[in-house]
C-alpha cells in the first residue's frame, strides 16, 4: 500500500515523454532526466513493473529527492488524439468507442473535451501512468493531477523538455492546473 504524507509542501513536476521523464521540484531547483530502459518501458508499454519501481527508487535516492505533491504532464507526442465534429445523427459514445478500440494498448484512459462545434478525445496507456504513479507514491510522493501538455497553452505546446520558462509558469499556476 502506498505511503501518503499529508503535509507535503514541496511541489514537483513530472514531464512524461515516450522514452523518458523529466523531474523538477522546488527543493532541487533543477531538472533531473530519467531515461526509460527497454527492459522496463518500451514503446509506452510496461515491460517490468518491479524493475520500474526499483529504478524510480534509485532515481529518488541517488538525487536525494524529497517527497512532493506531483503534477504529471503528459507530452502531446504520447497522447492519442482525435477531434470529432458534432453532427445531427451523431452517436458520440459509439464514435469514441471506435476510436479507443484502435489504440494499441490493452487498457486505455481517456478524457473528452467538448467545444462548441466539435469534441476532442485524448487517450493514453492507462497501465503506464498507473505504474509511474504507484512507483512515486510508494516513496511518499502524492499525485495531485495528470494533465496533457496542451493544457499549458500554445507557448509550451511545442516544448520537448522542461525549461526555466515553463517550470516558472507551471509552478505559478500549480493549484489551477
PDB file of C-alpha atoms in Angstrom:
ATOM      1  CA  UNK A   1       0.000   0.000   0.000  1.00  0.00           C
ATOM      2  CA  UNK A   2       1.366   3.422  -0.929  1.00  0.00           C
ATOM      3  CA  UNK A   3       2.651   5.685   1.817  1.00  0.00           C
ATOM      4  CA  UNK A   4       0.864   9.056   1.977  1.00  0.00           C
ATOM      5  CA  UNK A   5       2.219  12.139   3.672  1.00  0.00           C
ATOM      6  CA  UNK A   6      -0.460  14.702   4.353  1.00  0.00           C
ATOM      7  CA  UNK A   7       1.843  17.655   4.970  1.00  0.00           C
ATOM      8  CA  UNK A   8       3.876  17.819   1.774  1.00  0.00           C
ATOM      9  CA  UNK A   9       4.914  21.363   0.901  1.00  0.00           C
ATOM     10  CA  UNK A  10       7.364  20.501  -1.874  1.00  0.00           C
ATOM     11  CA  UNK A  11       5.788  20.711  -5.335  1.00  0.00           C
ATOM     12  CA  UNK A  12       7.111  18.641  -8.216  1.00  0.00           C
ATOM     13  CA  UNK A  13       6.593  18.374 -11.950  1.00  0.00           C
ATOM     14  CA  UNK A  14       6.976  15.119 -13.867  1.00  0.00           C
ATOM     15  CA  UNK A  15       7.020  15.627 -17.641  1.00  0.00           C
ATOM     16  CA  UNK A  16       6.403  12.213 -19.207  1.00  0.00           C
ATOM     17  CA  UNK A  17       7.550  11.536 -22.749  1.00  0.00           C
ATOM     18  CA  UNK A  18       7.909   8.457 -24.942  1.00  0.00           C
ATOM     19  CA  UNK A  19      11.408   7.466 -23.885  1.00  0.00           C
ATOM     20  CA  UNK A  20      11.962   9.397 -20.657  1.00  0.00           C
ATOM     21  CA  UNK A  21      10.610  11.588 -17.937  1.00  0.00           C
ATOM     22  CA  UNK A  22      11.919  14.832 -16.556  1.00  0.00           C
ATOM     23  CA  UNK A  23      11.537  15.749 -12.924  1.00  0.00           C
ATOM     24  CA  UNK A  24      11.704  19.184 -11.282  1.00  0.00           C
ATOM     25  CA  UNK A  25      10.782  20.234  -7.764  1.00  0.00           C
ATOM     26  CA  UNK A  26      11.040  23.361  -5.626  1.00  0.00           C
ATOM     27  CA  UNK A  27      13.735  21.932  -3.347  1.00  0.00           C
ATOM     28  CA  UNK A  28      16.070  20.543  -6.025  1.00  0.00           C
ATOM     29  CA  UNK A  29      15.598  23.536  -8.349  1.00  0.00           C
ATOM     30  CA  UNK A  30      16.959  21.573 -11.303  1.00  0.00           C
ATOM     31  CA  UNK A  31      15.646  19.273 -13.993  1.00  0.00           C
ATOM     32  CA  UNK A  32      16.543  15.626 -13.470  1.00  0.00           C
ATOM     33  CA  UNK A  33      16.345  13.317 -16.500  1.00  0.00           C
ATOM     34  CA  UNK A  34      15.254   9.685 -16.257  1.00  0.00           C
ATOM     35  CA  UNK A  35      15.535   7.613 -19.445  1.00  0.00           C
ATOM     36  CA  UNK A  36      13.237   4.600 -19.657  1.00  0.00           C
ATOM     37  CA  UNK A  37      15.253   1.410 -20.063  1.00  0.00           C
ATOM     38  CA  UNK A  38      13.964  -1.005 -22.751  1.00  0.00           C
ATOM     39  CA  UNK A  39      13.674  -3.775 -20.139  1.00  0.00           C
ATOM     40  CA  UNK A  40      11.339  -1.554 -18.102  1.00  0.00           C
ATOM     41  CA  UNK A  41       9.269   0.564 -20.504  1.00  0.00           C
ATOM     42  CA  UNK A  42       9.307   0.146 -24.252  1.00  0.00           C
ATOM     43  CA  UNK A  43       7.020   1.854 -26.769  1.00  0.00           C
ATOM     44  CA  UNK A  44       4.914   3.192 -23.877  1.00  0.00           C
ATOM     45  CA  UNK A  45       4.267  -0.352 -22.617  1.00  0.00           C
ATOM     46  CA  UNK A  46       5.282  -1.556 -19.170  1.00  0.00           C
ATOM     47  CA  UNK A  47       7.758  -4.421 -19.575  1.00  0.00           C
ATOM     48  CA  UNK A  48       8.596  -4.920 -15.885  1.00  0.00           C
ATOM     49  CA  UNK A  49       6.748  -3.047 -13.092  1.00  0.00           C
ATOM     50  CA  UNK A  50       9.096  -4.256 -10.353  1.00  0.00           C
ATOM     51  CA  UNK A  51      12.142  -3.043 -12.262  1.00  0.00           C
ATOM     52  CA  UNK A  52      10.407   0.307 -12.833  1.00  0.00           C
ATOM     53  CA  UNK A  53       9.765   0.633  -9.087  1.00  0.00           C
ATOM     54  CA  UNK A  54      13.437  -0.074  -8.368  1.00  0.00           C
ATOM     55  CA  UNK A  55      14.610   2.419 -10.987  1.00  0.00           C
ATOM     56  CA  UNK A  56      12.331   5.192  -9.692  1.00  0.00           C
ATOM     57  CA  UNK A  57      13.513   4.418  -6.151  1.00  0.00           C
ATOM     58  CA  UNK A  58      17.117   4.652  -7.343  1.00  0.00           C
ATOM     59  CA  UNK A  59      16.371   7.958  -9.106  1.00  0.00           C
ATOM     60  CA  UNK A  60      14.878   9.409  -5.916  1.00  0.00           C
ATOM     61  CA  UNK A  61      17.614   8.113  -3.608  1.00  0.00           C
ATOM     62  CA  UNK A  62      20.555   8.961  -5.883  1.00  0.00           C
ATOM     63  CA  UNK A  63      19.336  12.533  -6.374  1.00  0.00           C
ATOM     64  CA  UNK A  64      18.164  12.896  -2.748  1.00  0.00           C
ATOM     65  CA  UNK A  65      14.701  13.947  -3.917  1.00  0.00           C
ATOM     66  CA  UNK A  66      12.291  14.795  -1.096  1.00  0.00           C
ATOM     67  CA  UNK A  67       8.661  13.646  -1.399  1.00  0.00           C
ATOM     68  CA  UNK A  68       6.453  16.166  -3.170  1.00  0.00           C
ATOM     69  CA  UNK A  69       2.965  16.872  -4.409  1.00  0.00           C
ATOM     70  CA  UNK A  70       3.262  15.951  -8.068  1.00  0.00           C
ATOM     71  CA  UNK A  71       1.771  17.196 -11.277  1.00  0.00           C
ATOM     72  CA  UNK A  72       2.206  14.715 -14.150  1.00  0.00           C
ATOM     73  CA  UNK A  73       2.336  16.440 -17.524  1.00  0.00           C
ATOM     74  CA  UNK A  74       1.781  14.111 -20.451  1.00  0.00           C
ATOM     75  CA  UNK A  75       3.679  15.082 -23.593  1.00  0.00           C
ATOM     76  CA  UNK A  76       1.477  15.661 -26.622  1.00  0.00           C
ATOM     77  CA  UNK A  77       3.615  13.168 -28.547  1.00  0.00           C
ATOM     78  CA  UNK A  78       2.368  10.227 -26.436  1.00  0.00           C
ATOM     79  CA  UNK A  79      -1.304  11.135 -26.418  1.00  0.00           C
ATOM     80  CA  UNK A  80      -3.668   9.605 -28.942  1.00  0.00           C
ATOM     81  CA  UNK A  81      -5.967  12.404 -30.023  1.00  0.00           C
ATOM     82  CA  UNK A  82      -8.929  12.729 -32.360  1.00  0.00           C
ATOM     83  CA  UNK A  83     -11.353  15.568 -32.982  1.00  0.00           C
ATOM     84  CA  UNK A  84     -14.936  14.748 -33.950  1.00  0.00           C
ATOM     85  CA  UNK A  85     -17.367  17.283 -35.419  1.00  0.00           C
ATOM     86  CA  UNK A  86     -20.861  17.387 -33.960  1.00  0.00           C
ATOM     87  CA  UNK A  87     -23.370  16.021 -36.468  1.00  0.00           C
ATOM     88  CA  UNK A  88     -27.181  15.821 -36.190  1.00  0.00           C
ATOM     89  CA  UNK A  89     -27.267  11.995 -36.164  1.00  0.00           C
ATOM     90  CA  UNK A  90     -24.116  11.690 -34.078  1.00  0.00           C
ATOM     91  CA  UNK A  91     -23.715   8.744 -31.745  1.00  0.00           C
ATOM     92  CA  UNK A  92     -20.938  10.254 -29.663  1.00  0.00           C
ATOM     93  CA  UNK A  93     -20.356   7.217 -27.428  1.00  0.00           C
ATOM     94  CA  UNK A  94     -20.099   4.860 -30.407  1.00  0.00           C
ATOM     95  CA  UNK A  95     -17.636   7.157 -32.211  1.00  0.00           C
ATOM     96  CA  UNK A  96     -15.474   7.410 -29.087  1.00  0.00           C
ATOM     97  CA  UNK A  97     -15.555   3.639 -28.591  1.00  0.00           C
ATOM     98  CA  UNK A  98     -14.477   3.011 -32.198  1.00  0.00           C
ATOM     99  CA  UNK A  99     -11.559   5.421 -31.751  1.00  0.00           C
ATOM    100  CA  UNK A 100     -10.476   3.824 -28.452  1.00  0.00           C
ATOM    101  CA  UNK A 101     -10.552   0.323 -29.959  1.00  0.00           C
ATOM    102  CA  UNK A 102      -7.852   1.386 -32.424  1.00  0.00           C
ATOM    103  CA  UNK A 103      -5.395   2.465 -29.738  1.00  0.00           C
ATOM    104  CA  UNK A 104      -2.668  -0.183 -29.344  1.00  0.00           C
ATOM    105  CA  UNK A 105      -2.946  -0.697 -25.579  1.00  0.00           C
ATOM    106  CA  UNK A 106      -4.957  -3.177 -23.573  1.00  0.00           C
ATOM    107  CA  UNK A 107      -6.091  -0.576 -21.005  1.00  0.00           C
ATOM    108  CA  UNK A 108      -6.735   2.988 -22.065  1.00  0.00           C
ATOM    109  CA  UNK A 109      -7.587   6.047 -20.029  1.00  0.00           C
ATOM    110  CA  UNK A 110      -9.288   8.880 -21.883  1.00  0.00           C
ATOM    111  CA  UNK A 111     -10.846  12.297 -21.476  1.00  0.00           C
ATOM    112  CA  UNK A 112     -13.366  14.067 -23.697  1.00  0.00           C
ATOM    113  CA  UNK A 113     -13.151  17.828 -24.197  1.00  0.00           C
ATOM    114  CA  UNK A 114     -16.311  19.352 -25.639  1.00  0.00           C
ATOM    115  CA  UNK A 115     -16.163  22.501 -27.744  1.00  0.00           C
ATOM    116  CA  UNK A 116     -18.892  24.483 -29.469  1.00  0.00           C
ATOM    117  CA  UNK A 117     -18.600  22.749 -32.847  1.00  0.00           C
ATOM    118  CA  UNK A 118     -16.716  19.571 -32.009  1.00  0.00           C
ATOM    119  CA  UNK A 119     -15.347  17.364 -29.283  1.00  0.00           C
ATOM    120  CA  UNK A 120     -11.838  16.062 -28.803  1.00  0.00           C
ATOM    121  CA  UNK A 121     -10.878  12.717 -27.285  1.00  0.00           C
ATOM    122  CA  UNK A 122      -7.437  12.309 -25.683  1.00  0.00           C
ATOM    123  CA  UNK A 123      -6.273   8.825 -24.702  1.00  0.00           C
ATOM    124  CA  UNK A 124      -3.197   7.297 -23.056  1.00  0.00           C
ATOM    125  CA  UNK A 125      -1.901   3.921 -21.920  1.00  0.00           C
ATOM    126  CA  UNK A 126      -3.526   3.613 -18.502  1.00  0.00           C
ATOM    127  CA  UNK A 127      -1.081   0.952 -17.238  1.00  0.00           C
ATOM    128  CA  UNK A 128       1.959   3.154 -17.872  1.00  0.00           C
ATOM    129  CA  UNK A 129       0.628   6.056 -15.853  1.00  0.00           C
ATOM    130  CA  UNK A 130      -0.708   3.884 -13.041  1.00  0.00           C
ATOM    131  CA  UNK A 131       2.715   2.213 -12.752  1.00  0.00           C
ATOM    132  CA  UNK A 132       4.541   5.551 -12.623  1.00  0.00           C
ATOM    133  CA  UNK A 133       2.055   6.901 -10.090  1.00  0.00           C
ATOM    134  CA  UNK A 134       2.479   3.798  -7.903  1.00  0.00           C
ATOM    135  CA  UNK A 135       6.289   3.984  -8.116  1.00  0.00           C
ATOM    136  CA  UNK A 136       6.292   7.552  -6.820  1.00  0.00           C
ATOM    137  CA  UNK A 137       3.514   7.083  -4.238  1.00  0.00           C
ATOM    138  CA  UNK A 138       5.289   4.163  -2.569  1.00  0.00           C
ATOM    139  CA  UNK A 139       8.147   6.607  -1.891  1.00  0.00           C
ATOM    140  CA  UNK A 140       5.900   9.181  -0.189  1.00  0.00           C
ATOM    141  CA  UNK A 141       5.007  11.332  -3.188  1.00  0.00           C
ATOM    142  CA  UNK A 142       1.410  12.287  -3.916  1.00  0.00           C
ATOM    143  CA  UNK A 143      -0.010  12.712  -7.412  1.00  0.00           C
ATOM    144  CA  UNK A 144      -2.373  15.676  -7.419  1.00  0.00           C
ATOM    145  CA  UNK A 145      -3.202  15.740 -11.123  1.00  0.00           C
ATOM    146  CA  UNK A 146      -2.316  14.393 -14.526  1.00  0.00           C
ATOM    147  CA  UNK A 147      -2.726  16.855 -17.393  1.00  0.00           C
ATOM    148  CA  UNK A 148      -1.993  16.875 -21.121  1.00  0.00           C
ATOM    149  CA  UNK A 149       0.779  19.172 -22.325  1.00  0.00           C
ATOM    150  CA  UNK A 150      -1.761  21.057 -24.454  1.00  0.00           C
ATOM    151  CA  UNK A 151      -3.394  22.418 -21.283  1.00  0.00           C
ATOM    152  CA  UNK A 152      -0.293  24.563 -20.721  1.00  0.00           C
ATOM    153  CA  UNK A 153      -1.215  26.672 -23.752  1.00  0.00           C
ATOM    154  CA  UNK A 154       0.343  27.328 -27.110  1.00  0.00           C
ATOM    155  CA  UNK A 155       3.574  28.755 -25.678  1.00  0.00           C
ATOM    156  CA  UNK A 156       4.540  25.318 -24.318  1.00  0.00           C
ATOM    157  CA  UNK A 157       2.805  23.154 -26.903  1.00  0.00           C
ATOM    158  CA  UNK A 158       5.979  22.584 -28.899  1.00  0.00           C
ATOM    159  CA  UNK A 159       8.316  22.266 -25.918  1.00  0.00           C
ATOM    160  CA  UNK A 160      10.246  18.995 -25.886  1.00  0.00           C
ATOM    161  CA  UNK A 161      11.564  19.386 -22.343  1.00  0.00           C
ATOM    162  CA  UNK A 162      11.193  21.269 -19.090  1.00  0.00           C
ATOM    163  CA  UNK A 163      12.942  24.628 -19.127  1.00  0.00           C
ATOM    164  CA  UNK A 164      13.019  27.618 -16.808  1.00  0.00           C
ATOM    165  CA  UNK A 165      10.125  29.392 -18.580  1.00  0.00           C
ATOM    166  CA  UNK A 166       7.668  26.511 -18.500  1.00  0.00           C
ATOM    167  CA  UNK A 167       8.704  25.465 -14.976  1.00  0.00           C
ATOM    168  CA  UNK A 168       8.074  29.026 -13.747  1.00  0.00           C
ATOM    169  CA  UNK A 169       4.674  29.083 -15.487  1.00  0.00           C
ATOM    170  CA  UNK A 170       3.647  25.657 -14.163  1.00  0.00           C
ATOM    171  CA  UNK A 171       4.640  26.435 -10.561  1.00  0.00           C
ATOM    172  CA  UNK A 172       2.853  29.805 -10.633  1.00  0.00           C
ATOM    173  CA  UNK A 173      -0.320  28.064 -11.880  1.00  0.00           C
ATOM    174  CA  UNK A 174       0.184  24.793  -9.971  1.00  0.00           C
ATOM    175  CA  UNK A 175      -3.064  24.887  -7.971  1.00  0.00           C
ATOM    176  CA  UNK A 176      -5.107  25.886 -11.000  1.00  0.00           C
ATOM    177  CA  UNK A 177      -3.616  23.153 -13.181  1.00  0.00           C
TER     178      UNK A 177
END
